[in-house]
CSV table of C-alpha atoms in Angstrom, one decimal:
chain,number,residue,atom,x,y,z
A,1,MET,CA,-16.5,65.9,-212.1
A,2,SER,CA,-17.0,65.3,-208.4
A,3,PHE,CA,-15.8,62.1,-206.7
A,4,THR,CA,-19.3,60.7,-206.3
A,5,GLU,CA,-20.2,61.5,-210.0
A,6,HIS,CA,-17.1,59.5,-210.9
A,7,CYS,CA,-18.2,56.7,-208.5
A,8,ASN,CA,-21.7,56.5,-210.1
A,9,LEU,CA,-20.2,56.2,-213.6
A,10,ILE,CA,-18.1,53.3,-212.4
A,11,PHE,CA,-21.0,51.7,-210.5
A,12,ASN,CA,-23.3,51.9,-213.5
A,13,GLN,CA,-20.6,50.4,-215.7
A,14,ALA,CA,-20.2,47.4,-213.3
A,15,ILE,CA,-24.0,46.9,-213.1
A,16,ARG,CA,-24.3,47.0,-216.9
A,17,ASP,CA,-21.4,44.6,-217.3
A,18,TYR,CA,-23.0,42.1,-214.9
A,19,HIS,CA,-26.3,42.2,-216.7
A,20,VAL,CA,-24.8,41.3,-220.0
A,21,THR,CA,-25.1,37.7,-218.8
A,22,ASP,CA,-27.2,38.3,-215.6
A,23,ASN,CA,-25.6,35.2,-214.1
A,24,ILE,CA,-24.2,35.0,-210.6
A,25,ASP,CA,-21.4,32.7,-211.7
A,26,THR,CA,-20.1,35.2,-214.4
A,27,PRO,CA,-16.4,35.9,-213.7
A,28,ILE,CA,-15.5,39.5,-213.1
A,29,ASN,CA,-13.5,41.3,-215.8
A,30,ASN,CA,-12.4,44.5,-214.0
A,31,PRO,CA,-11.2,47.0,-216.7
A,32,TYR,CA,-9.2,49.2,-214.2
A,33,ASP,CA,-5.7,49.0,-213.1
A,34,ARG,CA,-5.4,46.8,-209.9
A,35,ASP,CA,-3.8,49.5,-207.8
A,36,SER,CA,-6.3,52.2,-208.7
A,37,ILE,CA,-9.3,53.4,-206.7
A,38,GLU,CA,-11.4,52.8,-209.8
A,39,ASN,CA,-10.6,49.1,-209.6
A,40,ARG,CA,-11.8,49.0,-206.0
A,41,LEU,CA,-15.0,50.9,-206.8
A,42,TYR,CA,-15.8,48.6,-209.8
A,43,LEU,CA,-15.1,45.5,-207.7
A,44,LYS,CA,-17.2,46.9,-204.8
A,45,CYS,CA,-20.2,47.4,-207.1
A,46,TRP,CA,-19.7,44.0,-208.8
A,47,ILE,CA,-19.8,42.3,-205.4
A,48,ASP,CA,-23.0,44.2,-204.5
A,49,THR,CA,-24.6,43.4,-207.8
A,50,VAL,CA,-23.9,39.6,-207.5
A,51,GLN,CA,-25.2,39.7,-204.0
A,52,TRP,CA,-28.3,41.5,-205.0
A,53,HIS,CA,-29.1,38.5,-207.2
A,54,PHE,CA,-28.1,36.0,-204.5
A,55,GLU,CA,-30.8,37.6,-202.3
A,56,ASP,CA,-33.4,37.4,-205.1
A,57,ILE,CA,-32.7,33.7,-205.7
A,58,ILE,CA,-32.7,32.7,-202.0
A,59,ARG,CA,-36.2,34.1,-201.6
A,60,ASP,CA,-37.6,31.6,-204.1
A,61,PRO,CA,-40.2,29.7,-202.1
A,62,HIS,CA,-39.5,26.6,-204.1
A,63,ILE,CA,-35.7,26.6,-203.7
A,64,GLU,CA,-34.2,23.3,-202.6
A,65,PRO,CA,-32.9,23.3,-199.0
A,66,LEU,CA,-29.4,22.2,-199.9
A,67,GLU,CA,-29.3,24.8,-202.7
A,68,ALA,CA,-30.4,27.5,-200.2
A,69,LEU,CA,-27.8,26.4,-197.7
A,70,ALA,CA,-25.0,26.6,-200.3
A,71,LEU,CA,-26.3,30.0,-201.4
A,72,LYS,CA,-26.4,31.3,-197.8
A,73,ARG,CA,-22.7,30.3,-197.5
A,74,ARG,CA,-22.0,32.3,-200.7
A,75,ILE,CA,-23.9,35.3,-199.2
A,76,ASP,CA,-21.8,35.1,-196.0
A,77,ARG,CA,-18.5,35.0,-198.0
A,78,SER,CA,-19.8,37.9,-200.2
A,79,ASN,CA,-20.6,40.0,-197.1
A,80,GLN,CA,-17.1,39.4,-195.8
A,81,ASP,CA,-15.6,40.4,-199.1
A,82,ARG,CA,-17.7,43.5,-199.2
A,83,THR,CA,-16.6,44.5,-195.7
A,84,ASP,CA,-13.0,43.9,-196.6
A,85,LEU,CA,-13.3,46.0,-199.7
A,86,VAL,CA,-14.9,48.9,-197.8
A,87,GLU,CA,-11.9,48.9,-195.5
A,88,GLN,CA,-9.6,48.9,-198.5
A,89,ILE,CA,-11.4,52.0,-199.8
A,90,ASP,CA,-11.1,53.7,-196.4
A,91,SER,CA,-7.4,52.9,-196.5
A,92,TYR,CA,-7.2,54.8,-199.8
A,93,PHE,CA,-8.9,57.9,-198.2
A,94,ARG,CA,-6.6,57.7,-195.1
A,95,GLN,CA,-3.6,57.7,-197.3
A,96,LYS,CA,-4.9,60.4,-199.5
A,97,TYR,CA,-5.6,62.8,-196.6
A,98,SER,CA,-2.6,61.6,-194.4
A,99,ASP,CA,-0.8,65.0,-194.7
A,100,VAL,CA,-3.9,67.1,-193.9
A,101,SER,CA,-3.5,69.4,-190.8
A,102,VAL,CA,-6.5,68.7,-188.7
A,103,GLN,CA,-8.1,71.8,-187.2
A,104,PRO,CA,-8.3,72.0,-183.4
A,105,ASP,CA,-12.1,72.1,-183.5
A,106,ALA,CA,-12.4,69.4,-186.2
A,107,ARG,CA,-15.4,67.0,-185.8
A,108,ILE,CA,-15.8,63.4,-186.5
A,109,ASN,CA,-18.4,62.0,-188.9
A,110,THR,CA,-20.9,59.3,-188.0
A,111,GLU,CA,-19.4,57.0,-190.7
A,112,SER,CA,-16.3,56.7,-192.7
A,113,PRO,CA,-16.2,57.9,-196.3
A,114,ALA,CA,-16.0,54.3,-197.6
A,115,TRP,CA,-19.1,53.2,-195.7
A,116,ALA,CA,-21.0,56.1,-197.3
A,117,VAL,CA,-19.7,55.1,-200.7
A,118,ASP,CA,-21.0,51.6,-199.9
A,119,ARG,CA,-24.5,53.0,-199.6
A,120,LEU,CA,-24.0,54.9,-202.9
A,121,SER,CA,-23.2,51.6,-204.6
A,122,ILE,CA,-26.3,50.0,-203.2
A,123,LEU,CA,-28.3,53.0,-204.3
A,124,ALA,CA,-27.1,52.6,-207.9
A,125,LEU,CA,-28.4,49.1,-207.8
A,126,LYS,CA,-31.8,50.1,-206.4
A,127,ILE,CA,-32.1,52.7,-209.2
A,128,TYR,CA,-31.2,50.2,-211.9
A,129,HIS,CA,-33.7,47.6,-210.7
A,130,MET,CA,-36.5,50.1,-210.0
A,131,ARG,CA,-36.0,51.4,-213.5
A,132,GLU,CA,-36.4,47.9,-214.8
A,133,GLN,CA,-39.8,47.7,-213.0
A,134,VAL,CA,-40.9,51.0,-214.5
A,135,GLU,CA,-40.0,49.7,-218.0
A,136,ARG,CA,-41.8,46.4,-217.6
A,137,LYS,CA,-44.2,45.7,-220.4
A,138,ASP,CA,-46.1,43.0,-218.6
A,139,ALA,CA,-46.8,45.1,-215.4
A,140,SER,CA,-50.0,47.0,-214.7
A,141,GLU,CA,-50.2,50.7,-215.0
A,142,GLU,CA,-50.6,51.0,-211.2
A,143,HIS,CA,-47.4,49.0,-210.6
A,144,VAL,CA,-45.5,51.2,-213.1
A,145,GLN,CA,-46.7,54.4,-211.4
A,146,LYS,CA,-45.8,53.2,-207.9
A,147,CYS,CA,-42.4,52.2,-209.1
A,148,GLN,CA,-41.9,55.5,-210.9
A,149,ALA,CA,-42.7,57.3,-207.7
A,150,LYS,CA,-40.1,55.2,-205.9
A,151,LEU,CA,-37.6,55.7,-208.6
A,152,ASN,CA,-38.0,59.5,-208.3
A,153,VAL,CA,-37.2,59.3,-204.6
A,154,LEU,CA,-34.2,57.1,-205.2
A,155,LEU,CA,-32.8,59.5,-207.8
A,156,GLU,CA,-33.3,62.4,-205.4
A,157,GLN,CA,-31.6,60.4,-202.6
A,158,GLN,CA,-28.7,59.6,-205.0
A,159,VAL,CA,-28.1,63.4,-205.5
A,160,ASP,CA,-28.4,64.1,-201.8
A,161,LEU,CA,-26.1,61.3,-200.7
A,162,GLY,CA,-23.5,62.2,-203.4
A,163,THR,CA,-23.6,65.8,-202.2
A,164,ALA,CA,-23.1,64.7,-198.6
A,165,ILE,CA,-20.2,62.5,-199.4
A,166,ASP,CA,-18.5,65.2,-201.6
A,167,GLN,CA,-19.0,67.7,-198.8
A,168,LEU,CA,-17.5,65.2,-196.2
A,169,LEU,CA,-14.4,64.7,-198.4
A,170,GLU,CA,-14.1,68.5,-198.8
A,171,ASP,CA,-14.3,68.9,-195.0
A,172,ILE,CA,-11.7,66.1,-194.4
A,173,GLU,CA,-9.3,67.7,-197.0
A,174,ALA,CA,-9.7,71.1,-195.3
A,175,GLY,CA,-9.2,69.6,-191.8
A,176,ARG,CA,-12.7,70.5,-190.7
A,177,LYS,CA,-13.5,66.9,-190.1
A,178,TYR,CA,-11.2,63.9,-189.5
A,179,MET,CA,-11.3,60.2,-190.2
A,180,LYS,CA,-11.4,57.6,-187.6
A,181,VAL,CA,-11.9,54.1,-188.9
A,182,TYR,CA,-13.0,51.2,-186.8
A,183,ARG,CA,-12.4,47.8,-188.4
A,184,GLN,CA,-15.4,45.5,-188.5
A,185,MET,CA,-15.4,42.8,-185.8
A,186,LYS,CA,-17.9,40.2,-187.1
A,187,MET,CA,-17.8,37.6,-184.4
A,188,TYR,CA,-19.9,35.0,-186.2
A,189,ASN,CA,-17.3,34.6,-188.9
A,190,ASP,CA,-14.5,34.0,-186.4
A,191,PRO,CA,-14.1,30.4,-185.1
A,192,SER,CA,-12.6,31.8,-181.9
A,193,THR,CA,-15.6,34.0,-181.0
A,194,ASN,CA,-18.6,32.1,-182.4
A,195,PRO,CA,-19.6,29.6,-179.7
A,196,VAL,CA,-21.2,27.2,-182.3
A,197,LEU,CA,-17.8,27.0,-184.0
A,198,TYR,CA,-15.5,26.8,-181.1
A,199,ASN,CA,-17.7,24.4,-179.1
A,200,ASN,CA,-17.7,22.0,-182.1
A,201,LYS,CA,-14.0,21.7,-181.8
A,202,LYS,CA,-14.3,20.1,-178.4
């Protein structure tokens, strides 16, 4: 089983587990050992799944303004948690490949492995929810056909993205490519770089 096939199994498990209650306040029950990469992958997709439903709820045109504000705060925290977790997954890859001899002509990739895995997690969610639309009994045949066409594209994209990630990891392991990770510098979360926050301290 390839790394991304393993990822997709874990992502699908997290998505199914969330939808047992389908409630944004459901506590996570991560079945994997805390120090394992599987634990990080499960947590990554759980965060993505909860945030998917945050985004659904906040688009309700009848949502109360105070509720929307509270939800926006939760989305901001979720985004930060997601970013932190991607960096943890990249740390796993850096450790795993730390002894690789990089070839003199090795090339860098446009993104780190973990940010590609981030996209794979989101793709699993798109597939799950598009399949829901295909299986809706109250939808028109036209709606179902349009969603089926989109689902087919998403499934093809999942295969292609998985192949690309597995090939990237093979290249890193062989020294043909090398990892260079830039930590995210989100200025609006930092009270020392967001002018609204530091000006309010005056």
